[in-house]
Amino acid sequence: MIPTVEWKEGAVRLLDQSRLPEHVEFVNCRDYRTVAMAIRELRVRGAPAIGVTAAMGVALGAQGIDTADYEAFVKAVGGICDHLAATRPTAVNLFWAIERMKRTLASLRGRAVMEVKRALIEESQRILDEDIAMNKAMGRHGAALVHDGHTILTHCNAGALATGGYGTALGVVRAAWEQGKKIRVIADETRPVLQGARLTAWELMQDKIPVTLITDNMAGSIMRQGLIHLCVVGADRIAANGDVANKIGTYSVAVLARAHGIPFYVAAPYSTIDLATSSGDRITIEQRNAEEVTSIHGSHPIAPLGVEVLNPAFDITPADLVTAIITERGVFKPYELATQFKHD
Ligand code: MRU
């Protein structure tokens, strides 16, 4: 699998997801402002991938600070962190990763700035490596829920592309596939930005995992025909009570799954669990440009000029619609998260 994000020759190299699947291109970010722009423009997207990228953005920005004074250095890094944190509001991994970089910085008080700069690069690499390891562990736990012959419906892209690698929801799929289970994925296209059509379908086809693409409004009918055995999606933020923020349309899938007696699973690492937020109502939902809705893939217009548009990028699925949450530590009921993860 092509790396989603990596530190390469003193730059942050991103696979440009806004160009997929037609073009496999990379963005080489040589300063933190370009990293922030890439996050805002969805060149890199998906909660864990955004977190890793922001951490690398902090490390990259830190390299360009021209001072030997630790306090002045900390102040300048703080400004870089604020800039990166202002890119997208919903995925908590962004804030989690930035906080982790700040903690590393604070732990190195008194050391030479050159040494601190190196440590920040190393910490961002650790965040990336840990993310991949967590996804593989999550995959192992989740694969136990997937049986030979199962068809799995997923929404948006929660795959290698949305993470440091391997994926959360698609990590579960990948692990089951690697165990030799004959499975199939139904990918919702995921309007308006089409992460399901452009990214999930592409990623699974690269790995030769059987995938069938549907438009979002087909899911209910397909469930009614008994063609779906389980749903697995990712998450951008999970509140302490188990409510899940994920790509717009996830809530509809969860309601449909409940109506048809189909298990609905969420796969997410601890960096997505936000115990400081009590419930889904308190999660800020990003509102994006009207053009995402009034045109297809930013070019072909499909609506009358000037029409009023709503474009929330995420929705909240209440905990009671979630069968279980698959994490790197095991599979838990949504209400169990607060006790399982309270010490992190
Ligand atoms: O707007 P995006 O593409 O960043 O939204 C991504 C999603 O909603 C994913 O489903 C979520 O981040 C889980 S990714 C492992």
XYZ file of C-alpha atoms and ligand atoms in Angstrom:
359
model
C 0.000 0.000 0.000
C 1.265 3.472 -0.877
C 1.977 5.443 2.338
C -0.701 8.040 3.120
C 1.728 10.279 4.973
C 5.456 10.064 5.600
C 8.430 12.125 6.639
C 10.738 12.149 3.655
C 13.970 14.066 3.161
C 13.025 16.870 5.527
C 9.493 17.275 4.149
C 6.023 15.842 4.853
C 4.999 13.800 1.842
C 1.271 13.207 1.385
C -0.552 11.044 -1.101
C -2.937 13.623 -2.627
C -6.334 12.029 -1.934
C -8.200 14.846 -3.663
C -6.752 13.523 -6.959
C -7.609 9.839 -6.463
C -8.538 7.582 -8.108
C -7.669 9.136 -11.499
C -4.239 10.420 -10.443
C -1.754 8.966 -7.991
C 0.136 12.120 -7.034
C 1.997 13.373 -3.990
C 2.200 16.727 -2.231
C 5.602 17.527 -0.760
C 5.007 19.923 2.107
C 8.157 21.871 2.948
C 6.526 24.180 5.512
C 3.784 23.784 8.097
C 1.397 26.185 6.328
C 1.325 23.862 3.313
C 0.584 20.961 5.678
C -2.335 22.915 7.191
C -3.647 23.775 3.730
C -3.459 20.112 2.679
C -5.552 19.101 5.710
C -8.116 21.842 5.035
C -8.399 20.925 1.344
C -8.811 17.184 2.089
C -5.598 16.253 0.290
C -5.106 14.199 3.434
C -8.239 13.229 5.349
C -9.558 10.642 7.785
C -9.230 11.209 11.521
C -6.039 9.227 12.312
C -4.290 10.388 9.116
C -5.067 14.004 9.988
C -3.576 13.436 13.457
C -0.345 11.941 12.094
C -0.064 14.708 9.497
C -0.598 17.464 12.062
C 2.106 15.919 14.291
C 4.505 15.899 11.346
C 3.418 19.468 10.544
C 4.422 20.531 14.069
C 7.800 18.788 13.674
C 8.287 20.377 10.256
C 7.394 23.869 11.483
C 9.729 23.438 14.465
C 12.699 22.788 12.154
C 12.279 26.269 10.644
C 12.336 28.174 13.952
C 15.508 30.184 14.164
C 16.349 30.482 17.844
C 18.549 28.726 20.390
C 16.391 29.946 23.284
C 14.066 27.208 24.582
C 11.301 29.570 25.796
C 11.224 31.468 22.490
C 11.185 28.108 20.688
C 8.213 26.851 22.745
C 6.296 30.055 21.993
C 6.916 29.717 18.260
C 5.892 26.024 18.274
C 2.692 27.076 20.095
C 1.810 29.365 17.172
C 2.381 26.519 14.698
C 0.165 24.230 16.793
C -2.633 26.833 16.821
C -2.405 27.202 13.048
C -2.650 23.429 12.486
C -5.452 23.040 15.064
C -7.606 25.578 13.180
C -7.839 23.399 10.054
C -10.748 21.030 10.819
C -12.870 20.926 13.987
C -14.442 17.467 14.255
C -11.789 14.735 14.230
C -10.352 14.691 17.759
C -7.185 12.912 16.563
C -5.972 16.279 15.218
C -6.085 17.880 18.687
C -4.878 14.706 20.393
C -1.757 14.560 18.184
C -0.993 18.259 18.625
C -1.335 17.924 22.409
C 1.007 14.938 22.362
C 3.613 16.978 20.470
C 3.235 19.793 23.030
C 3.738 17.309 25.881
C 6.933 16.025 24.245
C 8.140 19.586 23.914
C 7.396 20.323 27.587
C 9.197 17.153 28.701
C 12.408 18.386 27.037
C 12.651 21.684 28.892
C 16.302 22.557 29.463
C 17.652 20.578 26.494
C 19.373 22.175 23.492
C 16.882 23.376 20.854
C 18.641 21.274 18.182
C 18.005 18.176 20.282
C 14.345 19.127 20.855
C 13.846 19.606 17.108
C 15.116 16.085 16.475
C 12.913 14.685 19.249
C 9.814 16.240 17.666
C 10.514 14.489 14.372
C 10.969 11.208 16.257
C 7.731 11.694 18.202
C 5.717 12.324 15.033
C 7.197 9.145 13.539
C 6.207 7.242 16.705
C 2.629 8.513 16.347
C 2.598 7.153 12.788
C 4.107 3.779 13.741
C 1.784 3.367 16.719
C -1.221 4.188 14.553
C -0.402 1.374 12.143
C 0.215 -1.060 15.027
C -3.118 -0.097 16.648
C -4.957 -0.615 13.378
C -3.504 -4.093 13.034
C -4.524 -4.951 16.609
C -8.000 -3.539 15.952
C -8.149 -5.636 12.801
C -7.355 -8.813 14.763
C -10.113 -8.105 17.331
C -12.647 -7.097 14.710
C -11.935 -9.997 12.361
C -13.437 -12.371 14.954
C -16.824 -10.749 14.232
C -16.528 -11.406 10.494
C -17.333 -14.899 9.233
C -16.568 -16.694 6.023
C -19.117 -15.641 3.383
C -20.024 -12.345 5.060
C -20.848 -9.176 3.165
C -19.843 -6.008 5.041
C -21.277 -2.578 4.364
C -19.027 0.395 5.044
C -19.465 4.137 4.689
C -16.866 6.773 3.745
C -13.226 5.663 3.798
C -11.830 4.328 7.046
C -8.995 2.493 5.383
C -5.239 2.739 4.994
C -5.855 6.088 3.308
C -7.642 7.494 6.367
C -4.905 6.392 8.772
C -1.163 5.892 8.983
C -1.792 2.601 7.208
C -3.937 -0.587 7.255
C -7.114 1.224 8.314
C -9.691 1.055 11.100
C -12.948 -0.258 9.564
C -11.045 -1.510 6.521
C -8.382 -2.855 8.896
C -11.078 -5.223 10.191
C -11.913 -6.171 6.596
C -8.224 -6.594 5.735
C -7.545 -8.787 8.776
C -10.538 -11.047 7.995
C -9.383 -11.295 4.373
C -5.818 -12.127 5.460
C -7.260 -14.935 7.612
C -8.581 -16.452 4.405
C -12.261 -15.610 4.943
C -14.191 -15.170 1.722
C -15.806 -11.808 2.270
C -17.175 -8.970 0.203
C -17.502 -5.262 0.872
C -20.373 -3.017 -0.164
C -19.025 0.550 -0.273
C -21.445 3.476 0.015
C -20.287 6.142 -2.433
C -20.566 8.754 0.391
C -21.859 11.986 -1.034
C -20.859 14.742 -1.300
C -17.075 14.188 -1.386
C -17.332 10.552 -2.545
C -14.719 9.033 -0.229
C -16.449 5.655 -0.653
C -16.424 5.706 -4.451
C -13.067 7.384 -4.969
C -11.060 5.986 -2.054
C -12.615 2.863 -0.471
C -13.335 1.218 -3.828
C -9.837 2.118 -5.083
C -8.058 0.958 -1.937
C -9.838 -2.409 -1.793
C -9.323 -3.014 -5.492
C -5.587 -2.368 -5.029
C -5.582 -5.214 -2.479
C -7.891 -7.399 -4.614
C -10.529 -7.527 -1.858
C -13.958 -7.902 -3.516
C -15.863 -4.622 -3.392
C -19.154 -3.469 -4.867
C -19.973 0.233 -5.057
C -23.481 1.540 -4.367
C -24.964 5.012 -4.116
C -25.889 5.973 -0.569
C -29.635 5.690 -1.174
C -29.347 1.990 -2.139
C -28.240 0.766 1.300
C -31.737 0.276 2.762
C -33.030 -1.764 -0.130
C -29.927 -3.950 -0.153
C -30.259 -4.574 3.575
C -33.931 -5.468 3.122
C -32.936 -8.127 0.592
C -30.759 -9.747 3.281
C -27.517 -9.046 1.425
C -25.632 -7.387 4.315
C -24.389 -9.341 7.342
C -22.759 -6.489 9.243
C -21.806 -2.816 8.961
C -18.381 -1.522 10.016
C -17.499 2.166 9.913
C -14.755 4.380 11.358
C -15.131 7.410 13.627
C -13.869 10.962 13.848
C -14.652 11.356 17.533
C -16.365 9.165 20.111
C -17.817 10.938 23.148
C -17.624 9.558 26.698
C -21.175 8.183 26.481
C -20.340 6.233 23.281
C -22.013 8.596 20.774
C -20.078 8.493 17.502
C -19.250 11.370 15.145
C -18.454 10.067 11.677
C -18.943 11.011 8.032
C -22.371 12.415 7.179
C -24.674 9.522 6.322
C -23.333 7.201 9.019
C -26.383 7.865 11.195
C -28.700 6.840 8.348
C -26.750 3.581 7.912
C -27.013 2.879 11.665
C -30.786 3.496 11.663
C -31.193 1.214 8.638
C -29.028 -1.464 10.245
C -31.175 -1.367 13.399
C -34.378 -1.568 11.349
C -33.081 -4.692 9.593
C -31.499 -6.391 12.638
C -27.952 -6.021 11.247
C -25.027 -5.453 13.673
C -23.492 -1.988 13.387
C -19.842 -1.760 14.494
C -17.515 1.232 14.826
C -13.747 0.670 14.628
C -11.540 3.325 16.227
C -8.285 3.662 18.199
C -7.975 5.367 21.608
C -6.828 8.591 19.898
C -10.415 8.936 18.578
C -12.044 8.510 21.987
C -12.721 11.852 23.635
C -13.680 11.308 27.262
C -13.604 15.092 27.861
C -16.708 15.411 25.695
C -19.699 14.001 27.521
C -22.005 13.320 24.567
C -22.354 13.668 20.803
C -24.402 16.884 21.143
C -21.218 18.626 22.295
C -19.146 17.669 19.254
C -18.552 20.487 16.755
C -19.671 19.402 13.303
C -17.656 20.896 10.448
C -19.762 22.765 7.872
C -18.161 22.713 4.440
C -18.568 24.613 1.162
C -21.849 24.592 -0.738
C -19.920 23.691 -3.929
C -19.288 20.190 -2.596
C -23.051 19.637 -2.803
C -23.905 21.678 -5.898
C -21.285 20.016 -8.073
C -19.773 16.583 -8.561
C -16.135 16.359 -7.524
C -15.685 20.123 -7.672
C -16.278 20.496 -11.382
C -19.577 19.444 -12.940
C -22.508 21.586 -11.614
C -25.676 19.619 -10.731
C -27.860 22.256 -9.047
C -29.276 25.686 -9.917
C -26.858 28.527 -9.286
C -27.498 30.195 -5.915
C -29.597 27.389 -4.385
C -29.459 27.264 -0.593
C -27.392 24.342 0.642
C -26.671 22.466 3.872
C -23.341 20.678 4.029
C -22.481 19.232 7.432
C -19.446 16.985 6.924
C -20.277 14.672 9.857
C -23.218 13.386 11.860
C -23.750 11.832 15.276
C -24.828 8.233 15.699
C -26.252 7.786 19.196
C -24.584 5.074 21.274
C -27.728 2.959 21.454
C -27.537 2.294 17.699
C -23.944 1.023 17.985
C -23.651 -2.730 18.576
C -20.024 -2.449 19.728
C -16.845 -0.424 19.295
C -13.779 -2.255 18.006
C -10.566 -0.861 19.497
C -6.934 -1.969 19.675
C -7.685 -3.250 23.214
C -10.695 -5.343 22.281
C -14.384 -5.005 21.442
C -16.514 -3.013 23.879
C -20.091 -1.866 24.278
C -20.245 1.937 23.748
C -21.053 2.560 27.417
C -17.956 0.577 28.496
C -15.508 2.988 26.821
C -15.400 5.515 29.657
C -14.112 2.903 32.117
C -11.859 1.075 29.643
C -10.026 4.221 28.502
C -10.272 6.526 31.532
C -6.539 6.518 32.337
C -5.352 7.701 28.878
O -13.976 14.302 5.840
P -13.102 13.104 6.009
O -12.859 12.367 4.732
O -11.828 13.428 6.744
O -13.934 12.137 6.940
C -13.416 10.883 7.287
C -14.383 10.023 7.979
O -15.444 10.431 8.365
C -13.929 8.640 8.283
O -14.986 7.747 8.214
C -13.349 8.686 9.699
O -12.308 9.643 9.802
C -12.806 7.443 10.149
S -11.248 7.242 9.488
C -10.437 5.956 10.122
